[in-house]
Short mmCIF file of C-alpha atoms and ligand atoms in Angstrom, two decimals:
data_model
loop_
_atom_site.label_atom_id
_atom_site.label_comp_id
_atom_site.label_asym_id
_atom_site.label_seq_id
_atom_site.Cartn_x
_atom_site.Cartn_y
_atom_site.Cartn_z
CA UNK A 50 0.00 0.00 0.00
CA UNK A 51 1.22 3.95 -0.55
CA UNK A 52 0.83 6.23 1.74
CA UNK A 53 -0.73 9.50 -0.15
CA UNK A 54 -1.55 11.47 2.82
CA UNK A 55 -1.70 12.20 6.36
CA UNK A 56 -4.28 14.84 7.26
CA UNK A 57 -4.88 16.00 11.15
CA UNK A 58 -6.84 12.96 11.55
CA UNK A 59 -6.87 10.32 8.92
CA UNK A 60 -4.18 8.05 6.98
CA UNK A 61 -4.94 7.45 3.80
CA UNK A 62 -2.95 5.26 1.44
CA UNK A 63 -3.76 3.30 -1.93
CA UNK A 64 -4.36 -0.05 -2.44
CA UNK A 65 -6.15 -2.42 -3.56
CA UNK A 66 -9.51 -4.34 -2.69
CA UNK A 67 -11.00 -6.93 -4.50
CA UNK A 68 -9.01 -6.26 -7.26
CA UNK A 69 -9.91 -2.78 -7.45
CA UNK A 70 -7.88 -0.30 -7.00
CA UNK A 71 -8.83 1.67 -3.66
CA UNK A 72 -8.32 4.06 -1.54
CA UNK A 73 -8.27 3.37 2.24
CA UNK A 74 -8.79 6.24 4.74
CA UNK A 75 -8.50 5.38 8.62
CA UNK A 76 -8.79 7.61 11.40
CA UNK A 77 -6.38 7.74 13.88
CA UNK A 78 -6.53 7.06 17.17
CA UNK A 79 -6.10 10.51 19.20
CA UNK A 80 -3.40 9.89 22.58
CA UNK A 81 -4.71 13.08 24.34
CA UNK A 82 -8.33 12.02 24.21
CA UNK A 83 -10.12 9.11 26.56
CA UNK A 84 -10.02 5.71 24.79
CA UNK A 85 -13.79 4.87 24.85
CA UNK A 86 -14.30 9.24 23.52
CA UNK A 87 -11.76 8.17 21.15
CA UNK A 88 -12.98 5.83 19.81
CA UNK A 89 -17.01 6.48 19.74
CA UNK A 90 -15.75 9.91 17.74
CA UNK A 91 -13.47 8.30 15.24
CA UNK A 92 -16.63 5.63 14.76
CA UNK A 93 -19.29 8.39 14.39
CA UNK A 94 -17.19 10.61 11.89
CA UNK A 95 -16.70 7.93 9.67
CA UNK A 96 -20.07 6.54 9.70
CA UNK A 97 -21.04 10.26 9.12
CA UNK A 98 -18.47 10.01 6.28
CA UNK A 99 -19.73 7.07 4.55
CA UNK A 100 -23.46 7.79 4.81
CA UNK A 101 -23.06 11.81 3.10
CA UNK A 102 -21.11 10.40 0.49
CA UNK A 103 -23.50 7.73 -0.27
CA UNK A 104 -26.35 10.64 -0.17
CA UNK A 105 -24.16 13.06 -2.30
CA UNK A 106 -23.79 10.13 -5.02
CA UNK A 107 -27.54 9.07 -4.70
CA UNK A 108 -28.49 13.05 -5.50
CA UNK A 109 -26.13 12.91 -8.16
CA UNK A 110 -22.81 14.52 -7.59
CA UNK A 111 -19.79 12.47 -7.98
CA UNK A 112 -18.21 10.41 -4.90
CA UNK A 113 -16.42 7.74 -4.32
CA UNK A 114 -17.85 4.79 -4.68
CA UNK A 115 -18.04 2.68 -0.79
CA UNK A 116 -16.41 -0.64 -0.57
CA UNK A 117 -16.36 -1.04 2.61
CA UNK A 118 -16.63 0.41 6.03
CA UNK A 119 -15.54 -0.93 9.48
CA UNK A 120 -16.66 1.02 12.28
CA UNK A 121 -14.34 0.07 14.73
CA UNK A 122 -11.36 0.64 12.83
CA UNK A 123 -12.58 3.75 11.84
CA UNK A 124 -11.96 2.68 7.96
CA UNK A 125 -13.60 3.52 4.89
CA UNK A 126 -12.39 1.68 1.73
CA UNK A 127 -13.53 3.66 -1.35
CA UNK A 128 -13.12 3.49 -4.93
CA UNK A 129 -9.81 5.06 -5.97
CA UNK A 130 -11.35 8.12 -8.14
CA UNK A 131 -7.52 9.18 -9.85
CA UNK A 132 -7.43 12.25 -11.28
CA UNK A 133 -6.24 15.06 -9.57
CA UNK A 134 -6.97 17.35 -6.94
CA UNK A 135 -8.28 21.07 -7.89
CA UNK A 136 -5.68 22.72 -5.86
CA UNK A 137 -3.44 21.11 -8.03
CA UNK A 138 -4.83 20.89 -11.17
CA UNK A 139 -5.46 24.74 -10.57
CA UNK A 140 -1.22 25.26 -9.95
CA UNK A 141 -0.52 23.19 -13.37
CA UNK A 142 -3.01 24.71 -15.59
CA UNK A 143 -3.72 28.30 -14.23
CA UNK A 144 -5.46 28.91 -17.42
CA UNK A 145 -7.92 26.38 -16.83
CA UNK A 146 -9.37 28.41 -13.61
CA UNK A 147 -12.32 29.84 -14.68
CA UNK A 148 -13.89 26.27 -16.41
CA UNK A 149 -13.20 24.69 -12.90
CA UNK A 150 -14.14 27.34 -10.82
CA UNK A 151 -17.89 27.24 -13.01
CA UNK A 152 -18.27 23.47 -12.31
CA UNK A 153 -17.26 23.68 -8.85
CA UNK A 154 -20.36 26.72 -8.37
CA UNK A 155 -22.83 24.28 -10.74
CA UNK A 156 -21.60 20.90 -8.75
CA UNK A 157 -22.01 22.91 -5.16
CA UNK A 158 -25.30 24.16 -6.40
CA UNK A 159 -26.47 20.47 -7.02
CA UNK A 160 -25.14 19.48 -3.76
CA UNK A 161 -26.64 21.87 -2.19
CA UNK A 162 -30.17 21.84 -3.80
CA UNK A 163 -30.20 17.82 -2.52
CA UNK A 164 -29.87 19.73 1.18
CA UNK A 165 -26.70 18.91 1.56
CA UNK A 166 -23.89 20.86 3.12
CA UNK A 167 -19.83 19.66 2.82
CA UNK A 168 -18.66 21.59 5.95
CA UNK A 169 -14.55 21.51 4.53
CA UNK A 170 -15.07 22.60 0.89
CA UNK A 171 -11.09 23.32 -0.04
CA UNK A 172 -9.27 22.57 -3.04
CA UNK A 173 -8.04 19.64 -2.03
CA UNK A 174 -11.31 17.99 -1.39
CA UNK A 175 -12.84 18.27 -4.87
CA UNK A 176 -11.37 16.07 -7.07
CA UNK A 177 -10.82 16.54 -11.33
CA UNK A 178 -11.60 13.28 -12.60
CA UNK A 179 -9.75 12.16 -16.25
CA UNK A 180 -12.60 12.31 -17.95
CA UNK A 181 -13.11 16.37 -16.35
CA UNK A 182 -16.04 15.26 -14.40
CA UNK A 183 -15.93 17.01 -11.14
CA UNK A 184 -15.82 14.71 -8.11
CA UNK A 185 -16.85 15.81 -4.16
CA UNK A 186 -14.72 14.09 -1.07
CA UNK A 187 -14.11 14.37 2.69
CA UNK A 188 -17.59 14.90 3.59
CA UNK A 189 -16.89 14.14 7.40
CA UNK A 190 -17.73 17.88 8.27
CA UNK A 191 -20.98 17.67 5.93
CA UNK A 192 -24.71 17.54 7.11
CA UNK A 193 -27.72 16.14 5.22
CA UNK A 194 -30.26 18.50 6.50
CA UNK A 195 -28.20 21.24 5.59
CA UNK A 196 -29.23 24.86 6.73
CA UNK A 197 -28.63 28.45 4.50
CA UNK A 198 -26.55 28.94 7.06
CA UNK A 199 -24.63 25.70 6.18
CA UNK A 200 -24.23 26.70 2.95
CA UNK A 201 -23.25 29.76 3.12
CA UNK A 202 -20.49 28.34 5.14
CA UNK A 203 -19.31 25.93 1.94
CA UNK A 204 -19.18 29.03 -0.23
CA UNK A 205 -17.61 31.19 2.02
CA UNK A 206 -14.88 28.58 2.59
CA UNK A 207 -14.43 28.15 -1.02
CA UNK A 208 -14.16 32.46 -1.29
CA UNK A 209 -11.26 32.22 1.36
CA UNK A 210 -9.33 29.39 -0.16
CA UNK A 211 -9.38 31.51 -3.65
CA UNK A 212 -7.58 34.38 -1.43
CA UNK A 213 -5.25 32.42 0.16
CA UNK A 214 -4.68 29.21 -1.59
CA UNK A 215 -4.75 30.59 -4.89
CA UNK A 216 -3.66 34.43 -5.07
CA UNK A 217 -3.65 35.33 -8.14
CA UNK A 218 -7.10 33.11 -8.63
CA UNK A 219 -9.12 36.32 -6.87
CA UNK A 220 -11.11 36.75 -10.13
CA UNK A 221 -11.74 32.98 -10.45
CA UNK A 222 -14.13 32.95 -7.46
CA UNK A 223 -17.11 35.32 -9.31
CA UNK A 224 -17.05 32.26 -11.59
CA UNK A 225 -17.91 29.70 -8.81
CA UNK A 226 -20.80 32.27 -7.57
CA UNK A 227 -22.12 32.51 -11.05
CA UNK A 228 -22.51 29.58 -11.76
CA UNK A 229 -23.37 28.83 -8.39
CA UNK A 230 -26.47 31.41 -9.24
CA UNK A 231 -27.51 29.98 -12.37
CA UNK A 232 -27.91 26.48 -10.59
CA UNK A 233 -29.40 26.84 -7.16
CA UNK A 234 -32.53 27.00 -6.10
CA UNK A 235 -33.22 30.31 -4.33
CA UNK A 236 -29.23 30.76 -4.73
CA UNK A 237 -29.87 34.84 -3.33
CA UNK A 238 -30.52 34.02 -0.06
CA UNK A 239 -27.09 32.01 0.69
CA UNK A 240 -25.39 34.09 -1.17
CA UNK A 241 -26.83 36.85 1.66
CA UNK A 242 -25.41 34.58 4.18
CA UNK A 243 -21.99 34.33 2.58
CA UNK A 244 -22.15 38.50 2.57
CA UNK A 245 -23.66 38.20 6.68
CA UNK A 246 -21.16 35.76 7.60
CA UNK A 247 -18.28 38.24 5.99
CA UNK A 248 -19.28 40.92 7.93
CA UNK A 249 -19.42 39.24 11.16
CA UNK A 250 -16.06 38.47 10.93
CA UNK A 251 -15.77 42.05 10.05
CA UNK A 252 -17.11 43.63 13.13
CA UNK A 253 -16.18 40.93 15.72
N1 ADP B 625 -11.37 8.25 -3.18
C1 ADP B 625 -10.26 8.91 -3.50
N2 ADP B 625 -9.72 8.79 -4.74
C2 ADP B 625 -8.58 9.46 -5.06
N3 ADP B 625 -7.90 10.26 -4.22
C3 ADP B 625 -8.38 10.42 -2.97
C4 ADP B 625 -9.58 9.75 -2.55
N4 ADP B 625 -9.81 10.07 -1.26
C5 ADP B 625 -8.80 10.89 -0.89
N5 ADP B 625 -7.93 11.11 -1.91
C6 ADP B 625 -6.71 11.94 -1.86
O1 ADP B 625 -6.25 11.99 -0.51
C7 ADP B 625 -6.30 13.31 0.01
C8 ADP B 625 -6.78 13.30 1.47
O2 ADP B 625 -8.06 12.66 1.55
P1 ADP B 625 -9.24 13.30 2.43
O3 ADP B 625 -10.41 12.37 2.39
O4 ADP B 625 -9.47 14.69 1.99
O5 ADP B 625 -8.61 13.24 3.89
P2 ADP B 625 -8.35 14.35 5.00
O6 ADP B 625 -9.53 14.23 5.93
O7 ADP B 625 -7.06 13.96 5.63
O8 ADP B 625 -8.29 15.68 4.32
C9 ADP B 625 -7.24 14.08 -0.92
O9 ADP B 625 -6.96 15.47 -0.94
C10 ADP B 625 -6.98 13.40 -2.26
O10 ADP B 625 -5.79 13.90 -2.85
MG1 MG B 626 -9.38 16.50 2.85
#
């Protein structure tokens, strides 16, 4: 197996699984926390996990698909999507910003429509499939019964990560938002709440 990343709380390395190739993503067991905490959090995030990005693929956005899941081990063993990530397809190709930036607003606006929220929407957790498909993961932070509040976060998050993440990329973001607009249902009022949440951070 290769190791492709360790995030703040999960491995996750390639493999494969049934023949298939697959990625496995287990969440690691946290020293400073009580064991039985530990371990009931590690268990609910990545049921929480599995179960948005079956719900994201059964409203129709791309996800991994699920292998498996074992609770206890805090493991989910998904389909291997390749491709690349946006952050770095975005650092190669530069000139390809502003067709990725419009299917990341149309793909959030889908995602959102179903009522769902991601709760960690960065660059590195949308995925650029081969075939340019656009492809969702991480949904640990997500929720299914998503608020405009909720959403509002998810585009915020994705305004910030074009200002720091990708200087250069400012003008990129309208993109996401108009596309974002031409796709969601009733897109104005989390669009307010991006523009509320701003100024909150503003004035506090
Ligand atoms: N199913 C997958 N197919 C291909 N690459 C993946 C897959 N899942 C994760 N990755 C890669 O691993 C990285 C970290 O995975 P992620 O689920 O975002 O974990 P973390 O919670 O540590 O951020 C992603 O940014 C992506 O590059
Ligand atoms: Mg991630």
């Amino acid at each position: 197996m290769d190791s492709i990343a360790s995030g703040a709380e999960a491995d996750i390395s390639r493999g494969e699984f049934l023949g298939r190739r697959a990625v496995f993503k287990v969440r690691r067991p946290k020293g400073y926390r009580d064991p039985d905490l530990d371990r009931r959090i590690r268990s609910q995030r990545t049921r929480a996990e599995a179960r948005l990005l079956r719900e994201a693929r059964s409203a129709g956005i791309r996800t991994p698909v699920i292998y498996s899941v074992d609770l206890p081990k805090a493991e989910i063993i998904m389909e291997d999507v390749g491709g690349e990530t946006i952050k770095a397809r975005l650092h190669a190709h530069p000139e390809e910003a502003d067709e990725i930036c419009a299917k990341v607003g149309s793909t959030l606006a889908r995602l959102h429509n179903a009522r769902i929220s991601h709760g960690d929407l960065t660059t590195s957790n949308m995925v650029m499939l081969p075939d340019g498909r656009m492809c969702f993961i991480d949904f640990s932070m997500g929720t299914s019964l998503a608020t405009t509040e909720d959403m509002g976060t998810d585009v915020r998050l994705l305004e910030r990560a074009f200002s720091s993440a990708h200087p250069g990329l400012e003008g990129a973001y309208q993109r996401i938002v108009d596309a974002y607009r031409a796709e969601k249902n009733d897109a104005e009022a989390v669009l307010g709440k991006v523009q509320e949440i701003k100024n909150r951070g503003r004035y506090t």
